[in-house]
Amino acid sequence: MSEAQNPAQNPTQPLRVVIGVSGGIAAYKACHLVRNFKEAGDEVRVIPTTNALNFVGAATFEALSGNPVDTGVFTRVDEVQHVRVGQEADLIVVAPATADLIARVAAGRADDLLTSTILVATCPVVLAPAMHTEMWLNPATQVNVATLRERGITVLEPAHGRLTGRDTGPGRLPEPDVIAQLARTVLRTNGANAFARTLAGKRVLISAGGTQENIDPVRYIGNRSSGKQGYALGDIAAQRGAKVTIVAGATDELEPPSGAEVVKVGSTREMRQAMVDRAPDADVVIMAAAVADFRPEAEANTKLKKGQADDALSTIRLTENPDILKDLVDMREAGQVASTIIGFAAETDNELENGRAKLKRKGADMLMLNSVAGGGVFGQARNRGWLLSADGGEEEIPDGTKHEVAVHIWDAIERLAL
Ligand code: CTP
């Protein structure tokens, strides 16, 4: 297959996606997953288990996918579909994947259309587990998950939170848009390696989003950062097994990475405190936040009015904020922090030259340099740039989604330091 024809290499080419659905209450969320791929222009075939149809009817999946829905291997036998569908797929995503489905796939069973399809497939297979915490943590399930991961099947980390009953913990199905994003990332990067458990046992601290500096109770100075790149770094680290903490300034409405602690902050000084407090426990610190360099010298307690004698609104005096990245590097030099420290750089011109100078000035181990000329990157779904490392290394990061870029950044961090 030439590169142009290979859908994994060509993001504009529609994918043939199989969405497997097994029998858990989260099956209703599979409907949104089908829509996500359909809206992107992909061809979707839904294969539920018979138990899944106790939760969502075949008619729903047929209407949403525009394709027939079968569960067993004895329908459409003349088309040999128990083999054909798996052979032709570009990507298989199972959501929800119950403990039972995971066990059957780990055992190599092929007792219905979904497991037959998975057994035949040579394309990336992504399972999104959903079950009660006890079932997820049960050694039987954990061994099955480890077996599948060893065989190159991607088993996503379940989300943490409220489950069907009163219990909370790991076992929730990640949001459908997150599943789709992660599954596409597996397809477009290096397959199962993108989510290999290379960060198991590591603690990762990431700042994300913009800081906001209050002028008065209703106004602030801020910037256009969405936090997407920082959260995407958190998502990939969590999928690779890391314990992730995100210190989040102003961000879009973003789902926390699986199992991550999210600490919300407002101003640069709050972000600095949160980072300084947590950095001593982190193996890797990433400053992906767009930090406001200046803040108003004084914050008014009441709303400033136009035309006041002191002209407080038309002339706001600013004072410089601390440089969090520099402070973290200084802490490391003082022996208080042992982490690998990664920064970002937003430049509009002379990017490589400015980026190199910034890396030196800040003393970080590596900088992800983005060109933000013309408003690109901030708030966008895609990113590109260069990774500059303190040892003189320079790697161009091709255009991709922020999750794809995050895979490249983590690969580079792991080569550099872990
Ligand atoms: N950064 C920081 N504290 C600040 C400003 C920036 O920790 N007060 C971090 C950012 O999170 C990023 C890196 O420093 O990781 C570079 O940020 P950038 O905005 O590109 O550079 P500045 O330091 O603001 O320098 P300049 O405005 O001169 O480009």
XYZ file of C-alpha atoms and ligand atoms in Angstrom:
447
model
C 0.000 0.000 0.000
C 1.492 3.391 -0.916
C 1.748 6.064 1.752
C -0.967 8.164 0.115
C -3.358 5.206 0.193
C -2.542 4.197 3.737
C -5.169 5.886 5.922
C -2.844 5.745 8.926
C -0.456 8.110 7.117
C -3.029 10.288 5.421
C -5.295 12.112 7.870
C -7.640 13.323 5.123
C -8.522 9.816 3.928
C -11.686 8.345 5.512
C -11.090 5.379 7.794
C -12.913 2.057 7.918
C -13.654 1.892 11.621
C -15.170 -1.052 13.494
C -16.780 -0.030 16.765
C -17.259 -3.005 19.053
C -19.702 -2.678 21.931
C -19.868 -5.144 24.799
C -22.564 -5.542 27.427
C -22.159 -2.836 30.058
C -24.312 0.136 30.945
C -21.784 2.472 29.279
C -22.914 0.962 25.939
C -25.116 4.037 25.499
C -21.959 6.165 25.185
C -20.942 4.087 22.147
C -23.644 5.967 20.214
C -21.641 9.186 20.622
C -18.488 7.397 19.576
C -20.189 6.248 16.359
C -21.252 9.840 15.705
C -17.771 11.169 16.352
C -16.279 8.974 13.609
C -19.236 9.483 11.230
C -18.973 13.259 11.569
C -15.288 13.022 10.685
C -16.360 11.307 7.431
C -15.275 7.792 8.382
C -17.049 4.570 7.427
C -18.324 2.902 10.610
C -19.436 -0.648 11.219
C -20.838 -1.382 14.694
C -20.453 -4.900 16.101
C -22.191 -5.321 19.451
C -22.210 -8.436 21.571
C -25.644 -9.948 22.221
C -25.453 -8.586 25.776
C -24.764 -5.059 24.485
C -28.132 -5.196 22.721
C -29.800 -5.414 26.169
C -28.655 -1.807 26.661
C -28.907 -0.273 23.156
C -31.015 -1.666 20.311
C -29.540 -2.733 16.969
C -31.758 -0.166 15.224
C -29.951 2.684 16.990
C -26.540 1.464 15.880
C -27.800 0.782 12.336
C -29.293 4.258 12.018
C -26.216 5.992 13.436
C -23.672 3.997 11.421
C -25.663 3.530 8.225
C -24.603 -0.121 8.205
C -26.238 -3.420 9.208
C -25.628 -4.741 12.697
C -24.957 -8.397 13.481
C -23.713 -10.126 16.595
C -23.050 -13.731 15.540
C -20.963 -15.488 12.930
C -23.928 -17.214 11.266
C -25.437 -14.199 9.541
C -24.317 -13.079 6.067
C -22.302 -16.295 5.912
C -21.980 -16.004 2.127
C -19.941 -12.796 2.652
C -17.653 -14.546 5.195
C -18.051 -11.449 7.309
C -16.532 -12.951 10.491
C -13.208 -12.702 8.635
C -13.777 -9.961 6.085
C -14.743 -7.125 8.446
C -11.622 -7.555 10.571
C -9.368 -7.886 7.521
C -10.662 -4.696 5.939
C -10.709 -2.467 9.034
C -8.213 0.385 9.507
C -9.032 0.689 13.201
C -11.054 -1.291 15.743
C -12.294 0.428 18.882
C -14.249 -1.442 21.545
C -16.195 0.795 23.921
C -17.186 -0.248 26.462
C -14.887 -3.261 26.832
C -16.233 -5.254 29.785
C -14.128 -7.561 31.968
C -15.716 -10.492 30.138
C -14.902 -9.141 26.659
C -11.309 -8.462 27.748
C -11.052 -12.029 29.105
C -12.402 -13.505 25.889
C -10.010 -11.502 23.696
C -7.055 -12.355 25.981
C -7.966 -16.042 25.666
C -8.080 -15.763 21.874
C -11.762 -16.729 21.758
C -13.746 -16.215 18.550
C -17.219 -17.161 19.760
C -19.104 -14.212 18.297
C -18.669 -11.710 15.475
C -16.832 -9.140 17.616
C -14.195 -11.514 19.013
C -13.757 -13.177 15.570
C -13.200 -9.759 14.032
C -10.590 -8.852 16.655
C -8.807 -12.187 16.227
C -8.510 -11.644 12.494
C -7.481 -7.976 12.612
C -4.001 -6.732 11.778
C -4.942 -3.041 12.228
C -4.645 -1.189 15.587
C -7.142 -2.469 18.162
C -8.072 -0.135 21.021
C -10.124 -1.361 23.976
C -11.774 1.203 26.269
C -12.594 -0.675 29.484
C -15.626 0.086 31.649
C -16.500 -1.909 34.749
C -16.739 -1.635 38.505
C -13.464 -0.831 40.249
C -13.262 -4.263 41.909
C -13.539 -5.984 38.527
C -10.883 -3.708 37.014
C -8.487 -4.270 39.916
C -9.134 -8.012 40.080
C -5.892 -9.863 39.289
C -7.693 -11.867 36.597
C -8.556 -8.681 34.716
C -5.153 -7.098 35.353
C -3.365 -10.186 33.987
C -5.644 -10.215 30.937
C -4.986 -6.504 30.336
C -1.215 -7.019 30.655
C -1.397 -9.952 28.230
C -3.272 -7.891 25.662
C -0.867 -4.970 26.001
C 2.090 -7.311 25.498
C 0.453 -8.532 22.304
C 0.170 -5.015 20.925
C -3.488 -4.366 21.690
C -4.026 -0.947 23.262
C -6.061 -1.097 26.461
C -6.881 2.456 27.530
C -6.725 3.431 31.174
C -10.298 3.698 32.456
C -11.394 7.099 33.707
C -11.825 7.621 37.441
C -15.056 8.832 38.942
C -18.668 7.998 39.560
C -19.701 4.489 38.457
C -23.225 3.160 37.962
C -23.931 2.496 41.622
C -22.783 4.661 44.499
C -19.159 3.702 44.051
C -16.403 5.834 42.578
C -12.939 4.832 41.399
C -11.164 3.642 38.261
C -13.542 1.882 35.884
C -15.527 4.611 34.183
C -15.636 4.673 30.405
C -13.639 7.701 29.190
C -15.759 10.276 27.331
C -16.443 9.192 23.714
C -14.578 12.170 22.231
C -11.545 11.298 24.355
C -11.700 7.650 23.223
C -11.891 8.730 19.570
C -8.994 11.159 20.017
C -6.803 8.543 21.711
C -7.692 5.816 19.194
C -6.810 8.116 16.278
C -3.533 8.932 18.032
C -2.669 5.229 18.243
C -3.423 4.863 14.522
C -1.494 7.941 13.404
C 1.623 7.572 15.551
C 3.463 4.370 16.285
C 0.560 2.024 16.916
C 0.586 0.214 20.231
C 3.980 1.710 21.138
C 2.375 5.130 21.487
C 0.720 3.878 24.681
C 3.299 1.323 25.872
C 3.659 1.467 29.668
C 6.992 3.241 29.566
C 6.056 5.766 32.272
C 4.715 3.262 34.826
C 5.657 4.411 38.319
C 6.711 7.909 37.146
C 5.206 11.087 38.558
C 4.559 13.863 36.106
C 3.689 17.488 36.871
C 2.317 19.617 34.023
C 1.138 23.229 33.964
C -1.514 24.028 31.355
C -3.588 26.955 30.141
C -3.160 30.669 30.652
C -2.766 32.571 33.884
C -5.037 35.532 34.563
C -4.089 38.685 36.420
C -6.904 40.608 38.004
C -7.320 44.320 37.371
C -10.463 44.563 39.492
C -13.282 42.119 40.419
C -14.580 41.987 36.824
C -11.550 42.504 34.579
C -8.295 40.635 34.073
C -5.283 40.434 31.785
C -5.105 37.026 30.139
C -4.113 35.246 26.939
C -5.521 32.897 24.307
C -4.111 29.624 25.622
C -6.646 26.764 25.683
C -4.618 24.300 27.766
C -5.104 21.611 25.099
C -1.401 20.833 24.606
C -0.765 20.501 28.347
C -3.791 18.228 28.795
C -2.763 16.157 25.755
C 0.663 15.660 27.382
C -1.171 14.556 30.516
C -3.370 12.153 28.517
C -0.419 10.432 26.857
C 1.544 10.240 30.138
C -1.491 8.714 31.906
C -1.917 6.157 29.105
C 1.780 5.285 29.463
C 1.196 4.567 33.142
C 2.353 7.795 34.842
C 0.704 9.427 37.851
C -0.228 12.825 36.455
C -0.851 16.139 38.198
C -2.051 19.080 36.134
C -1.818 22.626 37.463
C -4.424 24.319 35.314
C -4.897 28.013 34.728
C -7.692 29.194 32.449
C -8.435 26.381 30.000
C -11.206 25.321 27.658
C -13.635 22.751 29.072
C -11.256 19.806 28.993
C -11.632 16.300 30.407
C -8.927 15.562 33.000
C -6.480 12.858 31.911
C -7.350 9.453 33.336
C -6.671 9.332 37.074
C -5.041 12.782 37.069
C -5.164 15.248 39.925
C -6.135 18.687 38.591
C -5.207 21.747 40.663
C -7.002 24.881 39.467
C -5.159 28.186 39.773
C -5.790 31.751 38.601
C -2.768 34.015 38.696
C 0.886 33.407 37.876
C 1.793 33.619 41.550
C -0.805 30.933 42.392
C 0.524 28.758 39.580
C 4.083 29.252 40.810
C 3.134 28.190 44.344
C 1.291 25.099 43.121
C 4.243 24.071 40.930
C 6.911 24.800 43.542
C 4.970 22.792 46.170
C 4.647 19.732 43.935
C 7.897 19.736 41.905
C 9.963 17.951 44.604
C 7.729 14.870 44.139
C 7.872 14.854 40.335
C 10.146 12.891 38.004
C 9.255 15.174 35.096
C 7.968 18.767 35.203
C 6.534 20.347 32.066
C 5.726 24.055 31.899
C 3.189 24.025 29.064
C 1.220 26.948 30.517
C 1.084 30.336 28.835
C 2.146 32.396 31.810
C 1.259 36.095 32.029
C 4.611 37.860 32.294
C 3.145 40.963 33.955
C 0.341 41.759 36.389
C -1.252 45.037 37.466
C 0.776 46.648 40.221
C -2.370 46.906 42.318
C -5.629 44.938 42.147
C -8.671 47.104 42.868
C -11.215 45.735 45.356
C -14.117 47.416 43.594
C -14.913 47.811 39.924
C -12.887 50.626 38.375
C -15.036 53.307 36.747
C -14.407 55.192 33.553
C -13.366 58.839 33.899
C -12.139 58.673 37.489
C -9.705 61.341 38.567
C -6.741 58.960 38.916
C -7.479 57.592 35.429
C -6.993 54.076 36.835
C -8.472 52.301 33.809
C -6.680 54.072 30.999
C -3.252 53.711 32.593
C -2.690 50.362 34.274
C 0.777 50.149 35.762
C 2.261 46.663 35.449
C 4.833 44.791 37.456
C 6.767 41.694 36.376
C 5.651 38.242 37.465
C 8.027 35.550 38.674
C 9.424 33.249 35.982
C 8.143 29.862 37.160
C 10.297 27.785 34.812
C 13.440 29.646 35.849
C 12.525 29.285 39.526
C 12.064 25.516 39.113
C 15.486 25.252 37.450
C 16.987 27.308 40.324
C 15.339 24.911 42.816
C 16.986 22.034 40.996
C 20.360 23.760 41.138
C 19.820 24.194 44.885
C 19.165 20.454 45.208
C 15.477 20.821 46.150
C 14.155 19.259 42.928
C 15.554 16.360 40.923
C 13.115 16.371 38.034
C 13.730 16.610 34.324
C 12.389 20.063 33.407
C 10.754 20.794 30.075
C 9.582 24.199 28.864
C 7.642 25.596 25.942
C 8.485 28.628 23.860
C 6.043 30.715 21.878
C 7.800 32.767 19.212
C 6.481 34.815 16.302
C 9.773 35.457 14.436
C 13.374 34.181 14.253
C 11.934 31.118 15.950
C 14.948 28.804 16.134
C 17.368 31.538 17.142
C 15.036 32.934 19.806
C 14.157 29.427 20.995
C 17.811 28.454 21.478
C 18.502 31.662 23.405
C 15.438 31.058 25.574
C 16.447 27.466 26.336
C 19.835 28.694 27.498
C 18.362 31.562 29.512
C 15.864 29.360 31.291
C 18.194 26.394 31.914
C 15.553 23.745 31.088
C 16.524 20.344 29.663
C 14.321 20.735 26.604
C 12.012 23.312 25.002
C 9.090 22.662 22.690
C 9.272 25.617 20.364
C 6.029 26.709 18.696
C 5.644 29.302 16.046
C 2.643 31.393 17.067
C 2.873 33.853 14.176
C -0.591 34.868 12.958
C -2.354 33.466 16.009
C -1.620 29.803 15.092
C -1.476 27.114 17.829
C -3.330 28.911 20.658
C -6.749 27.296 20.980
C -6.226 25.239 17.808
C -6.508 21.458 17.600
C -3.150 21.058 15.829
C 0.424 22.006 16.556
C 3.936 21.723 15.112
C 7.380 23.048 15.935
C 10.834 21.996 17.085
C 12.155 20.239 20.144
C 15.376 21.850 21.278
C 17.442 20.098 23.904
C 20.171 21.494 26.134
C 22.765 19.144 24.583
C 22.262 20.905 21.221
C 19.695 18.437 19.845
C 17.067 19.750 17.454
C 14.110 17.713 16.201
C 11.400 19.004 13.931
C 7.938 17.952 15.107
C 5.610 17.597 12.125
C 2.126 19.054 12.004
C -0.320 16.882 13.932
C -3.046 16.945 16.543
C -1.895 18.081 19.958
C -2.112 14.428 21.073
C 0.159 13.332 18.224
C 2.598 16.099 19.140
C 2.421 14.947 22.772
C 3.484 11.429 21.706
C 6.580 12.916 19.991
C 7.384 15.045 23.044
C 7.126 12.089 25.430
C 9.243 9.902 23.141
C 11.902 12.628 23.221
C 11.694 13.093 27.015
C 12.048 9.350 27.544
C 15.078 9.208 25.222
C 16.604 12.187 27.031
C 16.087 11.271 30.622
C 14.082 8.223 31.641
N 7.212 30.783 31.744
C 7.207 30.764 33.125
N 6.989 31.912 33.829
C 6.814 33.098 33.195
C 6.828 33.135 31.780
C 7.032 31.959 31.077
O 7.372 29.702 33.705
N 6.625 34.199 33.898
C 7.490 29.544 31.019
C 6.404 29.091 30.057
O 5.491 28.215 30.681
C 7.220 28.386 28.990
C 8.526 29.127 28.963
O 8.625 29.792 30.238
O 7.491 27.056 29.360
C 8.674 30.174 27.869
O 7.528 30.992 27.818
P 7.404 32.155 26.738
O 6.113 32.871 26.944
O 7.725 31.616 25.369
O 8.663 33.068 27.097
P 8.873 34.225 28.112
O 9.674 33.700 29.251
O 7.599 34.890 28.450
O 9.830 35.180 27.262
P 9.443 36.265 26.131
O 8.185 36.932 26.577
O 10.620 37.149 26.135
O 9.311 35.520 24.844
